[in-house]
Coordinates of C-alpha atoms in Angstrom, one line a residue:
M1 CA -23.2 1.8 -71.9
I2 CA -25.6 0.8 -69.1
R3 CA -24.0 -2.6 -69.0
G4 CA -20.6 -1.0 -68.6
V5 CA -21.8 1.1 -65.7
L6 CA -23.4 -1.9 -64.1
F7 CA -20.2 -3.8 -64.4
F8 CA -18.2 -1.0 -62.8
V9 CA -20.6 -0.7 -59.8
I10 CA -20.5 -4.5 -59.2
F11 CA -16.7 -4.5 -59.4
Y12 CA -16.3 -1.5 -57.1
F13 CA -18.5 -3.1 -54.4
S14 CA -17.2 -6.6 -54.8
P15 CA -15.5 -8.2 -51.8
V16 CA -12.1 -7.9 -53.5
S17 CA -12.3 -4.1 -53.9
V18 CA -13.9 -3.4 -50.5
F19 CA -11.5 -5.5 -48.4
G20 CA -8.4 -5.8 -50.5
Y21 CA -8.3 -2.4 -52.1
R22 CA -5.3 -0.2 -51.3
C23 CA -6.4 3.4 -51.3
D24 CA -4.4 6.4 -52.2
R25 CA -3.3 7.9 -48.8
R26 CA -1.5 10.9 -50.3
P27 CA -2.2 14.0 -48.3
Y28 CA -4.9 16.3 -49.8
G29 CA -3.2 18.8 -52.1
A30 CA 0.2 16.9 -52.2
T31 CA 1.9 16.7 -55.6
T32 CA 5.0 14.7 -54.5
Q33 CA 5.6 11.0 -53.9
S34 CA 6.1 9.6 -50.4
T35 CA 9.5 9.7 -48.9
A36 CA 11.2 6.8 -47.3
S37 CA 10.7 6.8 -43.6
D38 CA 13.6 8.4 -41.6
G39 CA 12.5 6.7 -38.4
R40 CA 11.2 9.9 -36.6
F41 CA 7.6 8.6 -36.6
R42 CA 6.5 5.2 -35.5
L43 CA 3.3 3.2 -35.4
T44 CA 2.8 1.0 -32.3
V45 CA 0.0 -1.3 -31.1
V46 CA -0.1 -1.2 -27.3
G47 CA 0.0 -4.7 -25.8
A48 CA 0.4 -6.5 -29.1
E49 CA 3.9 -7.9 -29.6
G50 CA 3.6 -9.3 -33.1
V51 CA 0.3 -11.2 -32.2
Y52 CA -3.2 -10.2 -31.4
I53 CA -5.9 -11.7 -29.3
P54 CA -9.1 -12.2 -31.4
E55 CA -11.8 -9.5 -30.7
Q56 CA -9.7 -7.6 -28.2
L57 CA -9.6 -3.8 -28.2
Y58 CA -6.2 -2.3 -28.7
V59 CA -4.8 1.3 -28.7
V60 CA -2.9 2.2 -31.9
K61 CA -0.5 5.1 -31.6
I62 CA 1.5 7.3 -34.0
R63 CA 4.3 8.9 -32.0
T64 CA 7.6 10.7 -32.5
N65 CA 10.9 9.2 -31.6
D66 CA 12.3 12.6 -30.5
N67 CA 10.9 15.7 -28.9
E68 CA 11.1 17.9 -31.9
A69 CA 9.3 16.2 -34.8
R70 CA 5.7 17.2 -35.6
F71 CA 3.1 16.1 -38.2
I72 CA -0.1 17.6 -39.6
Y73 CA -1.8 14.8 -41.5
F74 CA -2.2 11.1 -40.8
I75 CA -4.2 8.1 -41.9
I76 CA -4.2 4.7 -40.0
S77 CA -5.6 1.7 -41.9
A78 CA -6.1 -2.0 -41.2
E79 CA -5.8 -4.5 -44.0
G80 CA -6.4 -8.3 -43.8
D81 CA -4.4 -10.9 -45.6
M82 CA -5.7 -12.2 -49.0
K83 CA -7.2 -15.6 -49.5
P84 CA -9.0 -17.5 -52.3
D85 CA -12.7 -17.0 -52.5
P86 CA -14.3 -20.3 -51.5
R87 CA -17.0 -19.7 -54.1
N88 CA -14.4 -18.9 -56.8
P89 CA -10.9 -20.0 -56.0
R90 CA -9.5 -18.0 -58.9
R91 CA -10.6 -14.8 -57.2
L92 CA -8.9 -13.4 -54.1
I93 CA -10.8 -11.9 -51.2
S94 CA -9.5 -10.5 -47.9
H95 CA -9.6 -11.9 -44.4
L96 CA -11.4 -9.6 -41.9
A97 CA -9.1 -7.0 -40.5
G98 CA -11.1 -5.9 -37.5
E99 CA -12.2 -2.3 -37.2
V100 CA -10.2 1.0 -36.8
R101 CA -12.2 3.7 -35.2
P102 CA -11.5 7.1 -33.5
Q103 CA -10.7 7.3 -29.8
D104 CA -11.3 11.1 -29.7
F105 CA -13.6 12.5 -32.3
G106 CA -12.0 15.9 -31.8
T107 CA -8.7 14.6 -33.3
A108 CA -9.7 11.7 -35.6
K109 CA -12.6 10.7 -37.8
F110 CA -13.5 7.9 -40.1
S111 CA -11.8 8.3 -43.5
D112 CA -13.9 9.3 -46.4
R113 CA -11.6 7.8 -49.0
C114 CA -10.0 4.7 -47.4
P115 CA -11.9 1.7 -46.1
N116 CA -11.4 0.7 -42.5
S117 CA -9.3 3.8 -41.8
V118 CA -9.2 7.0 -39.7
E119 CA -7.6 10.3 -40.4
Q120 CA -7.1 13.7 -38.8
V121 CA -9.9 16.2 -38.1
I122 CA -7.9 19.4 -38.1
S123 CA -4.6 20.3 -39.7
N124 CA -2.7 21.3 -36.6
L125 CA 0.8 20.3 -35.5
K126 CA 0.8 17.0 -33.6
S127 CA 3.4 14.9 -31.7
S128 CA 1.2 11.9 -31.2
V129 CA -2.2 10.5 -31.9
E130 CA -4.2 7.5 -30.6
V131 CA -7.0 5.5 -32.1
Y132 CA -8.8 2.2 -31.4
W133 CA -8.4 -1.1 -33.3
Q134 CA -10.9 -3.9 -32.5
A135 CA -9.1 -7.2 -33.6
P136 CA -11.1 -9.5 -35.9
P137 CA -12.7 -12.8 -34.7
S138 CA -10.6 -15.9 -34.6
G139 CA -9.7 -17.6 -37.8
N140 CA -8.7 -14.4 -39.8
G141 CA -5.0 -14.9 -39.8
C142 CA -2.8 -11.8 -40.0
V143 CA -3.7 -8.1 -40.1
T144 CA -1.4 -5.3 -41.3
L145 CA -1.8 -1.9 -39.7
R146 CA -0.4 0.9 -41.9
A147 CA 0.1 4.6 -41.2
M148 CA 0.7 7.7 -43.4
V149 CA 2.3 10.7 -41.6
A150 CA 2.8 14.1 -43.3
E151 CA 4.8 16.9 -42.0
N152 CA 3.4 19.2 -44.7
D153 CA 1.8 19.0 -48.2
D154 CA 5.0 17.9 -49.8
L155 CA 6.9 15.8 -47.2
W156 CA 5.0 12.7 -46.2
F157 CA 5.9 9.1 -45.2
E158 CA 4.0 5.8 -45.4
D159 CA 4.7 2.1 -45.0
G160 CA 8.1 0.6 -44.0
P161 CA 8.7 -1.1 -40.6
P162 CA 8.3 2.1 -38.5
L163 CA 4.9 2.9 -39.9
T164 CA 3.7 -0.7 -40.5
Q165 CA 2.8 -3.4 -38.0
K166 CA 1.8 -6.9 -39.1
L167 CA 0.0 -8.8 -36.3
C168 CA -1.0 -12.5 -36.5
E169 CA -3.6 -14.2 -34.4
D170 CA -2.2 -15.6 -31.2
S171 CA -2.3 -19.4 -31.3
R172 CA -1.9 -19.7 -27.5
Q173 CA -4.8 -20.2 -25.1
P174 CA -6.2 -17.0 -23.5
D175 CA -4.7 -18.0 -20.1
D176 CA -1.3 -17.8 -21.7
V177 CA -1.7 -14.2 -22.7
S178 CA -0.9 -11.1 -20.6
P179 CA -3.8 -8.8 -19.7
Q180 CA -4.1 -5.5 -21.5
L181 CA -1.7 -2.9 -20.1
N182 CA -3.5 -0.5 -17.6
Y183 CA -1.7 2.8 -17.9
E184 CA -4.3 4.4 -15.6
C185 CA -3.8 2.1 -12.6
S186 CA -5.3 3.8 -9.5
I187 CA -5.2 1.1 -6.9
C188 CA -4.2 2.6 -3.5
D189 CA -3.4 -0.7 -1.7
D190 CA 0.0 -2.4 -2.2
A191 CA 0.0 -6.1 -3.1
K192 CA 2.2 -9.1 -2.2
Y193 CA 2.4 -11.9 -4.7
E194 CA 3.8 -15.4 -4.7
I195 CA 5.4 -16.4 -8.0
S196 CA 6.5 -19.9 -9.0
F197 CA 8.2 -21.5 -11.9
R198 CA 8.0 -25.2 -12.8
G199 CA 10.1 -26.7 -15.6
I200 CA 8.5 -29.1 -18.1
W201 CA 11.3 -29.4 -20.7
S202 CA 12.5 -33.1 -20.8
R203 CA 13.3 -35.9 -23.2
N204 CA 9.7 -37.1 -22.9
T205 CA 8.0 -33.8 -23.6
H206 CA 10.4 -32.4 -26.2
P207 CA 12.3 -35.4 -27.6
L208 CA 13.6 -33.9 -30.9
H209 CA 17.4 -33.2 -30.5
F210 CA 17.1 -33.3 -26.7
P211 CA 20.7 -33.4 -25.3
E212 CA 22.1 -36.9 -25.0
N213 CA 23.9 -36.3 -21.8
P214 CA 21.2 -36.4 -19.1
K215 CA 23.3 -34.3 -16.7
L216 CA 23.6 -31.4 -19.1
P217 CA 20.1 -29.9 -19.3
R218 CA 19.1 -27.4 -16.6
Y219 CA 17.3 -24.1 -16.0
S220 CA 19.0 -21.0 -14.9
S221 CA 17.9 -19.0 -11.8
F222 CA 14.4 -17.6 -12.2
V223 CA 15.0 -13.8 -12.3
G224 CA 12.6 -10.9 -12.7
A225 CA 11.2 -7.7 -11.3
S226 CA 8.0 -5.8 -10.5
H227 CA 8.3 -2.5 -12.2
A228 CA 6.8 0.7 -13.6
A229 CA 5.3 1.0 -17.1
D230 CA 8.3 3.0 -18.4
Y231 CA 10.9 0.4 -17.5
I232 CA 11.7 -2.5 -19.9
L233 CA 13.6 -5.6 -18.6
W234 CA 13.0 -7.2 -22.0
A235 CA 10.3 -7.2 -24.7
P236 CA 9.8 -8.6 -28.2
G237 CA 11.3 -6.3 -30.8
T238 CA 13.9 -4.8 -28.4
L239 CA 17.7 -5.6 -28.1
A240 CA 18.7 -7.8 -25.2
S241 CA 20.8 -6.2 -22.6
D242 CA 24.3 -7.6 -21.6
G243 CA 22.7 -9.2 -18.6
L244 CA 19.9 -10.9 -20.7
K245 CA 22.6 -12.0 -23.2
E246 CA 24.7 -13.6 -20.5
L247 CA 21.7 -15.4 -19.0
A248 CA 20.3 -16.6 -22.3
E249 CA 23.6 -17.9 -23.6
N250 CA 25.3 -19.2 -20.5
A251 CA 22.5 -19.5 -17.9
D252 CA 24.3 -17.0 -15.7
S253 CA 21.9 -14.6 -14.0
S254 CA 24.4 -12.5 -12.0
K255 CA 24.8 -9.7 -14.6
L256 CA 21.1 -9.4 -15.1
E257 CA 20.5 -9.3 -11.4
A258 CA 23.0 -6.4 -11.1
E259 CA 21.2 -4.5 -13.9
I260 CA 17.9 -4.9 -12.0
I261 CA 19.4 -3.9 -8.6
E262 CA 20.9 -0.8 -10.1
K263 CA 17.3 0.4 -11.1
I264 CA 15.6 -0.4 -7.8
G265 CA 13.8 2.7 -6.7
D266 CA 14.1 4.1 -10.2
G267 CA 11.4 2.1 -12.1
I268 CA 11.8 -1.2 -10.2
R269 CA 10.1 -2.1 -6.9
T270 CA 11.3 -5.7 -6.3
L271 CA 14.1 -8.0 -7.5
I272 CA 12.6 -11.5 -8.0
K273 CA 14.9 -14.5 -7.8
G274 CA 14.2 -18.3 -7.6
K275 CA 16.5 -21.2 -7.7
G276 CA 17.5 -22.9 -10.9
H277 CA 17.2 -26.7 -11.1
G278 CA 19.2 -29.2 -13.1
Y279 CA 19.8 -33.0 -13.3
R280 CA 17.1 -35.0 -11.6
K281 CA 15.4 -31.9 -10.3
M282 CA 14.3 -30.3 -13.6
N283 CA 10.6 -30.4 -12.7
R284 CA 11.0 -29.0 -9.2
T285 CA 9.2 -25.8 -8.5
S286 CA 11.1 -22.5 -7.7
Y287 CA 9.2 -20.0 -5.5
S288 CA 9.7 -16.3 -4.8
Y289 CA 7.8 -13.3 -3.5
F290 CA 7.4 -9.8 -4.7
R291 CA 5.4 -6.6 -4.1
A292 CA 3.6 -4.4 -6.5
D293 CA 2.0 -1.0 -6.1
K294 CA 0.2 1.7 -8.0
A295 CA 3.4 2.9 -9.7
N296 CA 5.0 -0.6 -10.1
H297 CA 2.2 -2.8 -11.3
L298 CA 4.0 -4.7 -14.2
L299 CA 5.9 -8.0 -14.0
S300 CA 8.8 -9.3 -16.1
T301 CA 10.6 -12.6 -15.6
V302 CA 13.2 -14.7 -17.4
V303 CA 14.7 -18.1 -17.0
A304 CA 17.2 -19.6 -19.5
I305 CA 17.1 -23.2 -20.8
Y306 CA 20.6 -24.7 -21.0
P307 CA 22.1 -25.8 -23.3
S308 CA 20.7 -23.6 -26.0
P309 CA 22.1 -20.9 -28.4
D310 CA 20.4 -18.0 -26.6
W311 CA 16.9 -19.3 -25.7
F312 CA 14.9 -18.4 -22.6
L313 CA 11.4 -18.5 -21.1
G314 CA 9.5 -15.7 -19.4
V315 CA 6.9 -13.0 -19.5
A316 CA 7.4 -9.3 -20.4
R317 CA 5.5 -6.4 -19.0
F318 CA 2.7 -8.6 -17.5
E319 CA -0.1 -6.5 -16.1
L320 CA -1.2 -7.1 -12.5
C321 CA -3.5 -4.1 -12.2
L322 CA -6.7 -5.0 -14.0
E323 CA -8.9 -2.6 -15.9
D324 CA -11.4 -2.5 -13.0
N325 CA -8.5 -1.4 -10.8
T326 CA -8.3 -4.5 -8.8
W327 CA -5.2 -6.7 -8.3
L328 CA -5.0 -9.9 -10.4
K329 CA -5.9 -12.8 -8.1
E330 CA -4.2 -15.7 -9.8
R331 CA -2.9 -16.8 -13.2
E332 CA -1.0 -19.7 -14.6
L333 CA 0.9 -19.2 -17.8
N334 CA 2.4 -21.6 -20.2
L335 CA 5.9 -20.6 -21.3
Y336 CA 7.5 -21.1 -24.7
P337 CA 11.0 -20.2 -25.9
W338 CA 12.2 -16.8 -26.9
D339 CA 15.3 -16.0 -28.9
A340 CA 17.6 -13.3 -27.4
G341 CA 18.9 -12.4 -30.8
T342 CA 22.6 -12.8 -29.8
D343 CA 23.4 -16.3 -31.2
S344 CA 22.5 -17.8 -34.5
G345 CA 22.5 -21.5 -33.5
V346 CA 19.6 -23.6 -34.5
S347 CA 19.6 -26.4 -31.9
Y348 CA 20.2 -26.9 -28.2
E349 CA 23.9 -27.9 -28.6
S350 CA 24.8 -25.8 -31.6
P351 CA 28.3 -24.3 -31.5
N352 CA 28.5 -20.6 -30.5
I353 CA 27.7 -18.5 -33.6
P354 CA 27.4 -14.8 -32.5
T355 CA 24.7 -12.8 -34.3
V356 CA 26.3 -9.8 -35.9
P357 CA 24.7 -7.3 -35.8
Q358 CA 22.7 -8.2 -32.8
D359 CA 19.0 -9.0 -33.7
A360 CA 15.9 -8.1 -31.7
V361 CA 14.3 -10.4 -29.2
K362 CA 11.7 -12.6 -30.9
R363 CA 10.1 -16.0 -30.7
V364 CA 12.3 -19.0 -31.4
Q365 CA 11.5 -19.9 -35.0
M366 CA 8.8 -22.5 -35.1
S367 CA 7.8 -24.7 -38.0
S368 CA 11.5 -24.6 -39.1
Y369 CA 12.6 -26.2 -42.3
D370 CA 16.0 -27.0 -40.8
R371 CA 16.2 -30.6 -39.7
N372 CA 18.7 -29.8 -37.0
S373 CA 16.2 -27.6 -35.3
P374 CA 14.2 -29.1 -32.3
F375 CA 11.2 -27.2 -33.8
Y376 CA 11.5 -28.8 -37.3
E377 CA 8.0 -28.6 -38.8
T378 CA 6.5 -28.0 -35.3
D379 CA 3.9 -25.4 -34.7
M380 CA 3.8 -23.7 -31.3
K381 CA 0.1 -24.6 -30.8
D382 CA 0.9 -28.3 -31.2
M383 CA 3.9 -28.1 -28.8
L384 CA 3.9 -28.7 -25.1
P385 CA 5.1 -25.7 -23.0
F386 CA 8.7 -25.6 -21.7
G387 CA 7.6 -24.5 -18.3
K388 CA 4.7 -23.0 -16.3
M389 CA 4.6 -19.8 -14.2
Q390 CA 2.0 -19.3 -11.6
I391 CA 1.2 -15.9 -10.1
K392 CA -0.8 -15.8 -6.9
L393 CA -2.0 -12.8 -4.8
V394 CA -1.0 -13.5 -1.2
K395 CA -2.2 -10.4 0.6
T396 CA -2.8 -6.6 0.2
Y397 CA -1.5 -3.8 2.4
H398 CA -4.0 -1.0 2.9
R399 CA -2.9 2.5 2.1
N400 CA -5.1 5.5 1.8
C401 CA -5.3 7.2 -1.6
E402 CA -3.9 10.4 -0.3
E403 CA -0.6 8.7 0.7
A404 CA -0.4 7.0 -2.7
A405 CA -1.0 10.2 -4.5
E406 CA 1.8 11.9 -2.6
G407 CA 4.1 9.1 -3.6
E408 CA 4.8 8.0 0.0
T409 CA 5.5 4.4 -1.1
P410 CA 7.5 2.0 1.0
G411 CA 11.2 1.8 0.4
P412 CA 12.5 -0.3 -2.5
D413 CA 12.8 -4.0 -1.9
K414 CA 16.5 -4.3 -2.6
D415 CA 17.4 -5.4 0.9
G416 CA 13.9 -5.5 2.3
D417 CA 11.9 -8.5 3.4
G418 CA 13.7 -11.6 2.1
E419 CA 10.5 -13.3 1.2
D420 CA 9.6 -10.3 -1.0
R421 CA 13.0 -10.0 -2.6
Q422 CA 13.8 -13.6 -3.4
E423 CA 13.1 -17.2 -2.6
P424 CA 13.6 -18.0 1.1
E425 CA 16.8 -19.6 2.2
E426 CA 17.1 -23.4 2.2
P427 CA 14.9 -24.5 5.1
S428 CA 16.6 -26.2 8.1
R429 CA 15.9 -29.7 9.0
Y430 CA 13.2 -28.8 11.5
Q431 CA 11.7 -25.8 9.8
N432 CA 8.0 -26.1 9.4
S433 CA 7.2 -25.5 5.7
G434 CA 3.6 -26.4 5.9
N435 CA 1.0 -24.3 4.2
D436 CA 0.0 -21.6 6.7
G437 CA -2.4 -19.5 4.8
G438 CA -0.8 -20.1 1.4
E439 CA 2.4 -18.2 2.0
N440 CA 4.7 -21.2 2.6
P441 CA 4.3 -23.8 -0.2
I442 CA 4.9 -27.4 0.7
Q443 CA 8.3 -28.4 -0.6
P444 CA 10.0 -31.8 -0.6
D445 CA 12.7 -32.5 2.0
P446 CA 16.1 -32.0 0.1
E447 CA 17.3 -35.2 1.7
S448 CA 14.6 -37.2 -0.1
Q449 CA 14.8 -38.7 -3.6
D450 CA 12.7 -37.6 -6.5
N451 CA 11.0 -41.0 -6.8
C452 CA 10.0 -41.1 -3.1
P453 CA 9.6 -37.5 -1.9
V454 CA 8.7 -36.7 1.6
S455 CA 7.8 -33.4 3.3
Q456 CA 10.2 -31.4 5.4
W457 CA 10.1 -32.0 9.2
Q458 CA 6.9 -30.8 10.8
P459 CA 7.4 -29.8 14.5
W460 CA 4.8 -30.5 17.2
D461 CA 4.4 -28.3 20.3
C462 CA 6.9 -28.6 23.1
E463 CA 5.1 -30.8 25.7
G464 CA 5.8 -30.3 29.4
K465 CA 4.8 -28.4 32.5
C466 CA 5.3 -24.7 32.8
V467 CA 7.5 -24.1 35.9
D468 CA 8.8 -20.6 36.8
G469 CA 8.3 -19.3 33.3
K470 CA 10.0 -22.2 31.6
R471 CA 8.7 -25.3 29.9
E472 CA 11.1 -28.2 29.6
G473 CA 10.0 -31.3 27.9
Y474 CA 9.9 -33.1 24.6
R475 CA 8.9 -32.2 21.1
R476 CA 8.1 -34.7 18.4
V477 CA 8.8 -34.0 14.8
D478 CA 7.3 -35.9 11.8
R479 CA 7.4 -35.8 8.0
F480 CA 5.0 -37.3 5.5
H481 CA 5.1 -38.9 2.1
I482 CA 4.2 -36.8 -0.9
V483 CA 2.3 -38.4 -3.8
N484 CA 1.6 -36.4 -6.9
G485 CA 2.3 -33.2 -5.1
V486 CA -0.1 -34.0 -2.2
V487 CA 0.9 -34.8 1.3
V488 CA -0.4 -38.2 2.4
D489 CA -1.6 -38.3 6.1
D490 CA -0.4 -41.5 7.6
T491 CA -3.4 -41.5 10.0
K492 CA -5.8 -42.1 7.1
P493 CA -7.0 -45.7 6.1
S494 CA -5.8 -45.2 2.5
Y495 CA -2.3 -44.4 3.6
K496 CA -0.6 -47.6 2.5
K497 CA -2.6 -47.8 -0.7
L498 CA -1.5 -44.4 -1.9
V499 CA 2.2 -44.5 -1.0
P500 CA 4.3 -46.9 -3.3
K501 CA 5.6 -49.9 -1.4
E502 CA 9.2 -49.2 -2.1
C503 CA 8.8 -45.8 -0.3
L504 CA 6.9 -46.9 2.8
N505 CA 10.0 -47.9 4.9
K506 CA 12.6 -45.9 3.0
Y507 CA 13.0 -43.0 5.6
K508 CA 12.7 -42.4 9.2
M509 CA 9.5 -40.5 9.5
S510 CA 9.4 -39.3 13.1
S511 CA 11.8 -38.3 15.9
T512 CA 11.6 -37.0 19.4
E513 CA 13.9 -34.3 20.8
E514 CA 14.2 -32.3 24.0
C515 CA 12.9 -28.8 24.0
T516 CA 12.8 -25.7 26.2
E517 CA 10.7 -22.6 25.8
D518 CA 9.4 -19.6 27.7
C519 CA 5.9 -19.8 29.0
S520 CA 3.5 -18.3 31.6
S521 CA 0.6 -19.5 33.7
D522 CA -1.8 -17.3 31.7
E523 CA -0.6 -18.7 28.5
E524 CA -1.0 -22.2 30.0
R525 CA -4.6 -21.5 30.9
N526 CA -5.6 -20.0 27.5
T527 CA -3.8 -22.5 25.3
A528 CA -4.4 -25.7 27.2
V529 CA -7.8 -26.2 25.6
E530 CA -6.2 -26.0 22.2
R531 CA -3.5 -28.7 22.8
R532 CA -4.0 -31.9 20.9
I533 CA -3.1 -35.5 21.4
G534 CA -2.3 -38.2 18.9
N535 CA -0.3 -37.6 15.7
P536 CA 0.5 -34.1 14.4
I537 CA -1.3 -32.7 11.4
A538 CA 0.0 -33.5 7.9
P539 CA 0.6 -30.3 5.8
G540 CA -2.4 -29.4 3.8
H541 CA -4.8 -31.5 6.0
P542 CA -7.5 -30.2 8.4
W543 CA -6.8 -30.0 12.1
V544 CA -9.1 -32.3 14.1
S545 CA -8.2 -31.5 17.7
K546 CA -8.9 -33.6 20.8
K547 CA -9.2 -32.2 24.3
R548 CA -6.9 -33.3 27.1
D549 CA -8.3 -34.2 30.5
L550 CA -8.1 -30.7 31.9
P551 CA -9.0 -29.2 35.3
K552 CA -12.6 -28.1 35.4
E553 CA -11.7 -24.4 35.6
I554 CA -9.8 -24.7 32.3
V555 CA -12.5 -26.7 30.6
S556 CA -15.0 -24.0 31.6
L557 CA -13.1 -21.5 29.5
E558 CA -14.6 -23.1 26.4

């Protein structure tokens, strides 16, 4: 008898029973079995779209899908996947599932009967409840979060997709993951961001089933929006809009842009658009600008890869307002393909196979067993990204908190500053696109070839005397070779060593033109000490000025 009791105690507290045991979550006093979920109640993990970041804290919610349903009892549990015990492979134990704990001890408490669970404190009618879940350390695989919801003692629901969420450890690097959503953003200042997209997809980086015709692959326009928390441009688990379907299948962004424009001022602050690139320009960078504010602090973007069934790259609901209520300074994200759920093709050039009924947006299937798939037996963590997106804070605009609280925000950026709404127009031949404070990225001259890129023309000052308010003279313009994305200053000794020989004499690199501009004698005095001689400055290089031989009264101004 004693031996039997000892056996029971050891069994009850063994790793299998503690971590793998499914408890009875039937409401106290219930005599009925659970009822299949009718979809009115849903379990969600905020900020975790099918994956979790190890050791990160998440908010888990039970909420109603209408404004009428209410519940009295609930239990939320976390369960880890089973694995063989390394000390005894014939026995199964559970991976760590993290920790579920109350957020408000007035509404939830640790469960007395279920491990790693919380339940209600009082039996009142509820429309929602929130608790915390601390994700487990790395290496623990997938975790299943389950909820039981009871309307009364006899009508209760558990499990099923609406009340169960299975999350697996995110295999990406932390810098590829969006920050936790900040629903309590309280930044008063507005922010201006530069956003860029650079394509990486090529025959060299992703050779399996890459299109044979080199002129066929391209990226669509880079489209997105800065928006409020209650707006969804796209998100995993949702159905793609008609605009996203058209972009993902045909690389046509016009319908999606129209959908965004229609919501500007009603959940959207800025329409984002950058140029799409194709043959011989796949790796060129597209730039755009946008603004964010206290109400519109999330970012969503999409860019299609073509040809493909319905695959696209992008980020959904990326948080710019950090937990300490400061604006995100800078982040570079690796982008991997998403499936819009509208076409069932398995390879880039698969025939059109509409998905009926339409499926939810999800990751393109990795580690596929289909040999026609470009991801045949390929894990995402072992795959190069298809593109990179960089987000960079350019400046902030001071606003006092009283104005922000009253909602006196600037007008929507539908037709506002062009630089905020979309990528600037193609620069003219003599436009200075140098880096003035980080707002104008250095871009290659469109006339130059990819294997020998040069900068756009850089104008020098108009040189000449100021006579009767007019300066008539000459202006010299120059452009510079670009090597590995960096402008090479031709005044440096290493100039000819850095620039490939075949590029040295390929283009005309300087020119002189007549110029006329307004001027004044005061302006002449104050700016004369700053005029320089010699060659103009290469973009991205420091300005080392030299003084002219100036009259003594001008030199004394220094």
